[in-house]
Short mmCIF file of C-alpha atoms in Angstrom, two decimals:
data_model
loop_
_atom_site.label_atom_id
_atom_site.label_comp_id
_atom_site.label_asym_id
_atom_site.label_seq_id
_atom_site.Cartn_x
_atom_site.Cartn_y
_atom_site.Cartn_z
CA MET A 15 255.84 224.94 158.53
CA THR A 16 254.62 221.16 158.51
CA LYS A 17 254.42 220.27 162.02
CA THR A 18 255.42 215.95 161.80
CA VAL A 19 254.25 213.74 164.10
CA VAL A 20 256.34 210.51 164.00
CA VAL A 21 254.18 207.74 166.06
CA LEU A 22 255.89 203.83 167.44
CA GLY A 23 253.70 200.82 167.11
CA ALA A 24 250.15 200.63 165.75
CA GLY A 25 248.57 198.47 168.60
CA LEU A 26 245.97 199.23 170.79
CA ALA A 27 247.62 202.51 171.93
CA GLY A 28 249.20 204.83 168.91
CA LEU A 29 246.61 203.17 165.84
CA PRO A 30 243.89 205.73 167.50
CA VAL A 31 246.12 208.50 168.85
CA ALA A 32 247.54 208.48 164.85
CA HIS A 33 243.93 208.37 163.79
CA TYR A 34 242.45 211.24 166.04
CA LEU A 35 246.08 213.22 164.82
CA LEU A 36 244.72 213.02 161.61
CA SER A 37 240.44 213.14 161.09
CA GLN A 38 240.04 215.91 164.55
CA THR A 39 243.48 217.29 165.06
CA SER A 40 243.60 217.94 161.97
CA LYS A 41 240.80 219.75 162.02
CA THR A 42 241.98 223.21 163.72
CA VAL A 43 246.45 222.11 163.12
CA PRO A 44 246.00 222.18 159.90
CA ASP A 45 249.99 221.38 158.87
CA LEU A 46 249.95 218.21 160.24
CA ARG A 47 251.57 214.95 158.98
CA VAL A 48 251.03 211.75 160.68
CA ILE A 49 253.97 209.01 160.59
CA LEU A 50 252.60 205.70 161.43
CA VAL A 51 256.09 203.12 161.95
CA SER A 52 254.95 199.72 163.21
CA PRO A 53 255.91 196.40 161.93
CA ASN A 54 253.15 193.77 161.66
CA ASP A 55 250.96 195.74 158.70
CA GLU A 56 247.75 194.32 160.15
CA PHE A 57 246.36 195.93 163.23
CA TYR A 58 246.00 192.79 165.97
CA TRP A 59 242.77 192.82 168.47
CA ASN A 60 245.29 190.81 170.37
CA VAL A 61 242.85 191.79 173.09
CA ALA A 62 240.70 187.85 172.59
CA SER A 63 243.74 186.05 171.89
CA VAL A 64 242.89 183.81 175.13
CA ARG A 65 239.79 183.41 172.51
CA PHE A 66 240.93 183.05 168.82
CA THR A 67 243.79 180.77 169.65
CA ILE A 68 241.27 177.80 169.87
CA PRO A 69 240.64 176.08 166.67
CA GLY A 70 237.67 177.64 165.58
CA LEU A 71 235.97 179.76 167.24
CA ILE A 72 237.10 183.41 165.83
CA PRO A 73 238.00 183.95 162.20
CA ASP A 74 240.64 186.00 161.17
CA SER A 75 238.58 188.42 160.09
CA LYS A 76 237.94 189.69 163.56
CA TYR A 77 241.54 190.54 164.81
CA LEU A 78 242.59 190.65 162.10
CA PHE A 79 242.47 194.47 160.20
CA SER A 80 244.90 196.03 156.91
CA ILE A 81 246.62 199.17 158.36
CA PRO A 82 247.36 201.07 155.36
CA GLU A 83 243.37 200.26 153.89
CA ASN A 84 241.86 202.15 157.05
CA PHE A 85 244.00 204.69 156.55
CA ALA A 86 243.53 205.19 153.41
CA LYS A 87 241.05 208.17 153.63
CA TYR A 88 243.88 210.84 154.96
CA PRO A 89 245.07 212.20 152.48
CA SER A 90 248.80 211.06 151.29
CA SER A 91 250.34 214.24 152.30
CA LYS A 92 249.09 213.78 155.00
CA PHE A 93 249.88 210.05 156.97
CA GLU A 94 252.56 208.07 155.68
CA PHE A 95 253.22 203.78 157.20
CA LEU A 96 256.13 202.83 157.52
CA ALA A 97 256.40 198.91 157.85
CA GLY A 98 259.37 199.22 160.13
CA LYS A 99 260.00 199.56 163.61
CA ALA A 100 262.06 202.08 166.19
CA GLU A 101 266.45 201.17 166.07
CA ARG A 102 267.48 204.84 167.57
CA LEU A 103 265.99 207.06 169.11
CA ASP A 104 267.62 210.91 169.95
CA PRO A 105 265.77 212.90 171.10
CA GLY A 106 268.02 215.57 170.99
CA ASN A 107 267.47 216.10 167.99
CA ASN A 108 264.28 214.76 167.52
CA SER A 109 265.00 212.75 164.39
CA VAL A 110 264.13 208.39 164.74
CA VAL A 111 265.73 205.75 162.55
CA VAL A 112 263.60 203.09 161.30
CA ALA A 113 264.52 199.32 160.67
CA LEU A 114 262.24 198.24 157.81
CA ASN A 115 260.53 195.44 156.66
CA ASP A 116 262.40 194.92 153.32
CA GLY A 117 266.18 195.79 155.15
CA SER A 118 266.59 198.90 154.43
CA GLN A 119 266.83 201.73 157.20
CA ARG A 120 265.18 205.40 156.99
CA ALA A 121 266.05 208.95 160.09
CA LEU A 122 263.09 210.96 160.71
CA GLY A 123 262.76 214.12 161.90
CA TYR A 124 259.87 214.90 164.15
CA HIS A 125 258.56 217.99 164.89
CA THR A 126 256.93 215.16 168.17
CA VAL A 127 256.71 211.38 168.39
CA VAL A 128 254.02 209.19 171.11
CA VAL A 129 256.12 206.37 171.59
CA ALA A 130 253.66 202.90 171.98
CA THR A 131 255.30 200.57 171.01
CA GLY A 132 253.92 198.17 173.47
CA SER A 133 255.74 194.75 174.92
CA ASP A 134 255.47 191.67 173.66
CA ALA A 135 254.62 188.15 175.53
CA LYS A 136 257.65 186.22 176.06
CA ASP A 137 258.05 182.26 173.64
CA ASP A 138 257.21 184.37 170.73
CA MET A 139 253.33 183.65 172.17
CA PRO A 140 250.45 185.19 170.47
CA TRP A 141 248.97 186.61 173.26
CA LYS A 142 250.55 190.41 172.24
CA ASN A 143 251.84 190.77 167.50
CA VAL A 144 255.22 188.97 167.25
CA GLY A 145 257.42 189.88 164.93
CA THR A 146 255.16 191.06 161.36
CA SER A 147 251.52 190.33 161.02
CA GLN A 148 252.57 186.37 158.83
CA GLN A 149 255.37 185.86 161.91
CA THR A 150 251.97 186.55 164.15
CA ARG A 151 249.15 184.60 162.83
CA ALA A 152 252.30 182.16 162.09
CA ALA A 153 252.70 181.58 165.44
CA ILE A 154 249.38 181.45 165.83
CA ALA A 155 247.55 178.68 163.73
CA GLN A 156 251.45 176.85 165.56
CA LEU A 157 249.60 176.97 168.39
CA GLN A 158 245.60 176.43 167.35
CA GLU A 159 247.84 173.02 165.50
CA GLY A 160 248.77 172.55 168.91
CA ILE A 161 245.42 173.14 170.84
CA LYS A 162 243.60 170.69 168.46
CA ASN A 163 246.57 167.34 167.78
CA ALA A 164 246.48 167.94 172.29
CA GLU A 165 245.21 165.06 174.40
CA SER A 166 246.82 167.28 177.72
CA ILE A 167 247.74 170.83 178.03
CA VAL A 168 249.56 172.58 180.03
CA VAL A 169 248.99 176.26 180.55
CA GLY A 170 252.33 178.87 183.00
CA GLY A 171 251.05 180.99 184.62
CA ALA A 172 247.95 181.65 186.56
CA GLY A 173 247.39 185.50 185.78
CA ALA A 174 244.81 187.18 184.19
CA THR A 175 246.61 185.48 180.96
CA GLY A 176 246.64 181.75 181.98
CA VAL A 177 243.21 182.64 183.54
CA GLU A 178 241.53 183.32 180.48
CA PHE A 179 242.72 181.24 178.32
CA ALA A 180 242.51 177.65 180.40
CA GLY A 181 238.82 178.70 181.63
CA GLU A 182 238.60 179.10 176.77
CA LEU A 183 240.53 175.72 177.18
CA GLY A 184 238.14 174.69 180.10
CA SER A 185 235.19 175.68 178.18
CA GLU A 186 235.59 173.90 175.08
CA TYR A 187 237.01 170.66 176.08
CA ALA A 188 237.87 169.64 179.59
CA LYS A 189 234.35 169.71 181.08
CA PHE A 190 233.19 167.60 178.78
CA GLY A 191 236.08 165.16 179.11
CA LYS A 192 237.20 165.53 176.10
CA LYS A 193 241.56 167.28 177.22
CA SER A 194 242.74 167.15 179.92
CA VAL A 195 244.00 170.93 180.91
CA THR A 196 245.59 172.28 183.57
CA ILE A 197 247.47 175.69 185.59
CA ILE A 198 249.72 176.58 187.11
CA SER A 199 249.97 178.70 189.10
CA SER A 200 253.93 179.99 191.18
CA GLU A 201 250.90 181.45 194.14
CA SER A 202 248.16 178.69 196.47
CA LEU A 203 245.03 181.40 193.57
CA PRO A 204 245.68 182.07 190.75
CA LEU A 205 245.98 186.34 189.32
CA GLU A 206 248.20 188.64 190.76
CA LEU A 207 248.66 189.63 194.18
CA ARG A 208 246.90 192.56 194.64
CA LEU A 209 243.68 191.62 194.07
CA LYS A 210 241.42 190.43 196.63
CA ASP A 211 241.48 186.99 197.22
CA GLY A 212 237.68 186.44 197.68
CA VAL A 213 238.86 187.36 193.53
CA ARG A 214 241.42 185.15 193.15
CA GLU A 215 239.26 182.26 194.89
CA ALA A 216 236.32 183.62 192.76
CA ALA A 217 238.69 182.53 190.12
CA LYS A 218 239.97 179.08 190.77
CA LYS A 219 237.00 177.52 192.23
CA GLU A 220 235.77 178.53 188.23
CA LEU A 221 238.00 176.54 187.05
CA GLU A 222 237.79 173.69 189.02
CA LYS A 223 234.58 173.46 188.12
CA MET A 224 236.02 173.77 184.95
CA LYS A 225 237.38 169.77 185.45
CA ILE A 226 240.96 171.85 185.37
CA LYS A 227 243.81 171.14 187.59
CA VAL A 228 244.54 173.71 189.60
CA ILE A 229 248.60 173.35 190.67
CA THR A 230 249.52 176.14 193.29
CA ASP A 231 252.68 177.36 194.32
CA ALA A 232 254.83 175.75 192.05
CA LYS A 233 257.09 177.04 189.05
CA VAL A 234 257.48 175.13 185.55
CA THR A 235 261.46 175.67 185.70
CA HIS A 236 262.66 173.84 182.77
CA VAL A 237 261.23 172.57 179.66
CA SER A 238 261.84 169.63 177.52
CA GLU A 239 261.04 166.63 174.56
CA PHE A 240 260.53 163.33 174.23
CA GLY A 241 258.93 161.49 172.02
CA PRO A 242 258.65 161.60 168.39
CA ASP A 243 255.15 163.81 168.34
CA GLY A 244 257.12 166.99 170.34
CA GLN A 245 255.97 166.08 173.41
CA LYS A 246 256.65 167.35 176.87
CA ILE A 247 259.04 167.30 180.15
CA LEU A 248 257.37 169.64 182.74
CA GLU A 249 260.31 170.06 185.84
CA LEU A 250 258.43 171.79 188.58
CA THR A 251 259.92 173.54 191.41
CA ALA A 252 257.87 173.88 194.53
CA LYS A 253 258.10 177.48 196.71
CA ASP A 254 259.66 175.39 199.37
CA GLY A 255 261.88 173.57 196.28
CA SER A 256 260.71 170.27 195.78
CA LYS A 257 261.09 169.05 192.06
CA THR A 258 258.04 167.54 190.52
CA THR A 259 257.82 166.14 187.28
CA LEU A 260 254.54 166.17 184.74
CA LYS A 261 254.17 164.77 180.79
CA THR A 262 251.68 166.97 178.97
CA ASP A 263 251.19 166.86 174.60
CA LEU A 264 250.87 170.87 174.74
CA TYR A 265 252.77 173.17 177.32
CA VAL A 266 251.86 176.42 176.66
CA PRO A 267 253.32 179.61 178.28
CA THR A 268 251.61 182.29 179.21
CA HIS A 269 253.87 184.40 182.14
CA GLY A 270 256.37 187.45 181.14
CA ALA A 271 256.88 189.94 179.35
CA THR A 272 259.15 191.69 177.33
CA TYR A 273 258.83 196.03 176.59
CA ASN A 274 259.70 196.95 173.05
CA THR A 275 261.88 200.11 173.69
CA GLN A 276 265.65 199.22 173.40
CA PHE A 277 264.88 201.28 170.83
CA ALA A 278 265.95 204.50 173.29
CA PRO A 279 268.91 206.18 175.05
CA VAL A 280 269.30 203.69 178.13
CA SER A 281 268.84 207.53 181.06
CA MET A 282 265.37 206.94 179.81
CA GLN A 283 264.51 203.54 180.08
CA ASP A 284 263.73 202.07 184.09
CA ALA A 285 265.12 198.74 185.51
CA ASN A 286 262.05 196.87 183.59
CA LYS A 287 263.21 198.16 180.46
CA ARG A 288 260.25 200.49 180.71
CA LEU A 289 260.34 204.56 179.53
CA HIS A 290 260.15 207.20 182.01
CA GLN A 291 256.97 208.56 181.72
CA ASN A 292 255.68 211.57 183.75
CA THR A 293 252.40 212.82 184.79
CA PHE A 294 252.08 214.84 181.89
CA LEU A 295 252.37 211.64 179.60
CA ARG A 296 256.26 212.97 179.08
CA ALA A 297 259.10 211.99 178.64
CA PRO A 298 261.57 213.71 181.26
CA GLY A 299 263.06 216.28 179.69
CA TYR A 300 262.37 216.53 176.71
CA GLU A 301 258.70 218.05 176.42
CA ASN A 302 258.64 216.67 172.56
CA VAL A 303 258.06 212.87 173.52
CA PHE A 304 255.23 211.47 174.54
CA VAL A 305 254.80 207.05 175.85
CA LEU A 306 252.22 205.50 176.14
CA GLY A 307 250.30 202.29 177.68
CA ASP A 308 252.91 199.74 178.14
CA ALA A 309 256.22 201.18 176.68
CA GLY A 310 256.16 204.08 179.71
CA ASN A 311 256.20 203.47 183.09
CA LEU A 312 253.56 205.14 185.10
CA GLU A 313 251.61 202.76 185.72
CA VAL A 314 250.89 198.96 185.82
CA ALA A 315 250.76 197.52 182.25
CA GLN A 316 247.04 196.85 181.78
CA ALA A 317 244.34 198.27 178.77
CA THR A 318 242.48 200.20 180.90
CA ALA A 319 245.59 202.58 181.55
CA SER A 320 246.47 202.34 178.53
CA GLU A 321 242.98 203.59 176.87
CA ALA A 322 242.87 206.54 180.24
CA GLN A 323 246.07 207.42 178.70
CA LEU A 324 245.61 208.16 174.84
CA ARG A 325 241.96 209.32 175.51
CA HIS A 326 243.26 212.29 178.05
CA LEU A 327 246.92 212.72 175.24
CA VAL A 328 244.41 213.03 172.31
CA LYS A 329 242.59 215.90 173.68
CA GLN A 330 245.43 217.32 174.61
CA PHE A 331 247.14 217.79 170.85
CA GLY A 332 244.66 220.40 170.35
CA THR A 333 246.89 222.62 173.49
CA TYR A 334 249.94 221.56 172.82
CA PHE A 335 250.40 221.62 168.84
CA GLU A 336 249.90 225.88 169.84
CA SER A 337 251.60 227.20 172.62
CA GLY A 338 253.10 223.39 174.37
CA LYS A 339 250.87 222.95 176.86
CA VAL A 340 249.16 219.85 177.81
CA GLU A 341 246.83 219.30 181.12
CA GLU A 342 248.43 217.02 183.83
CA TYR A 343 247.64 213.25 184.16
CA LYS A 344 245.77 211.73 187.17
CA PRO A 345 245.79 207.78 187.00
CA LYS A 346 243.17 206.21 189.12
CA ASP A 347 243.34 205.57 192.21
CA GLY A 348 242.55 202.22 193.04
CA ILE A 349 242.65 199.14 190.78
CA MET A 350 240.29 197.77 187.73
CA MET A 351 240.08 194.66 186.28
CA GLY A 352 237.97 191.76 184.83
CA VAL A 353 239.11 188.22 183.70
CA THR A 354 236.93 185.78 182.04
CA VAL A 355 236.53 182.49 182.97
CA GLY A 356 235.73 180.71 180.36
CA ARG A 357 232.97 181.93 177.87
CA ASP A 358 230.14 182.04 180.25
CA ARG A 359 231.71 182.85 184.23
CA ALA A 360 234.05 185.64 185.57
CA THR A 361 235.66 187.10 188.82
CA GLY A 362 237.05 190.48 188.58
CA GLN A 363 237.71 193.99 191.10
CA MET A 364 236.97 197.46 191.36
CA GLY A 365 238.82 199.58 193.58
CA ASN A 366 237.62 196.72 196.92
CA TRP A 367 235.20 195.51 195.71
CA ARG A 368 234.72 192.59 193.58
CA VAL A 369 232.18 192.82 190.25
CA LEU A 370 229.61 190.51 189.97
CA SER A 371 230.13 187.80 187.90
CA LEU A 372 227.58 188.58 184.86
CA MET A 373 228.83 192.28 185.10
CA ILE A 374 231.57 191.21 183.41
CA TRP A 375 230.78 188.60 181.25
CA TRP A 376 228.19 192.00 180.29
CA PHE A 377 230.88 194.20 179.21
CA LYS A 378 233.87 192.29 178.80
CA GLY A 379 233.23 187.98 178.48
CA ARG A 380 230.08 187.80 175.38
CA TYR A 381 232.95 188.89 172.79
CA LEU A 382 236.14 189.64 174.06
CA GLY A 383 235.64 193.60 172.64
CA THR A 384 235.95 191.18 169.22
CA ASP A 385 232.19 192.57 168.28
CA TYR A 386 233.71 196.59 167.96
CA ALA A 387 237.10 195.82 166.77
CA VAL A 388 236.91 196.86 163.05
CA ASN A 389 235.46 200.55 164.09
CA TYR A 390 238.56 200.84 166.69
CA ALA A 391 240.57 199.71 163.36
CA ALA A 392 238.99 202.78 161.62
CA GLY A 393 239.79 204.47 164.46
CA LEU A 394 235.67 205.08 165.11
CA ARG A 395 235.51 203.98 168.78
CA THR A 396 238.28 203.24 171.59
CA ALA A 397 237.38 200.36 173.69
CA ILE A 398 235.24 202.63 176.36
CA GLY A 399 233.10 203.67 172.79
CA GLU A 400 233.33 206.54 170.72
CA TRP A 401 235.84 210.05 170.32
CA GLU A 402 234.10 212.35 172.74
#
């Protein structure tokens, strides 16, 4: 009897899972059929979005890859791609309703479902997919055009994305005096509070070396437009409640995310709309519902966690389809984060240790994965290397 696996999401977690099922698991489980569901028909290497949104730096052939073309090597009897998104998951009846991009609906029955729907950046910013691939391309083009025409740019939020994006603007423009760049941090230092102060201080110093103005202990609480060219007036609210205004040609928010889990029953969601996820990478109460990456609440929403989870799960599939059993996943203790600050500097932390800038630059900052993204899209590897 055919075992249909529905994979919801074709991002950093969902796409390699679908590839692995078809190229590896099917060797020992020949009756597998995989249905991959995603509103975007191009795999988006958003890891490098902080760099390729700078006009003229990286061609789209390095970060957008056709999903149908990369799955054409599998028999149509074994694989189907649906351009759409999950609308209603019914785990009690092993079914999911998909709203297709053409406006129609389709109900899918499944043996197993893998939820890897990830998250979206707020304000339709292209740090993540923005709806369909066409909408994502349009969002990238709009941001690139805004950067090209702006003389002053304000980056809202000083998390990893904000710091990396501001660093790219610094490398290209600010340090040469071509454009004014400012970054707004809600805390006294950039980056997450869980990181060591030394790591965060290094980020601030590197930004300032590139002539980027760092405003701390403030948030952008209101944005209004003025002038014929759509310039912005930003209201900044400090921690003490005082307010100031800042004018800029372009405001680029980098903070906040919404989790793509609205299709799941409310009982499966936590207060942040992430799905409950146990250490077997399952949705509690449902042995055939697996959750990966940002959609699940087991770990911090971070690419390294997603990578570790998918690497663990795919190795369990053979045993799972035979006996229903999977080995427990053990999240790694401690912090692992590398943050690029421009094209030749970086900061980061591994456990309690600050990582050398050169090391992060070598493994991440040189290419931001664009040197191997094509093989990722083809299912030949993940971020840390080829399948074992």
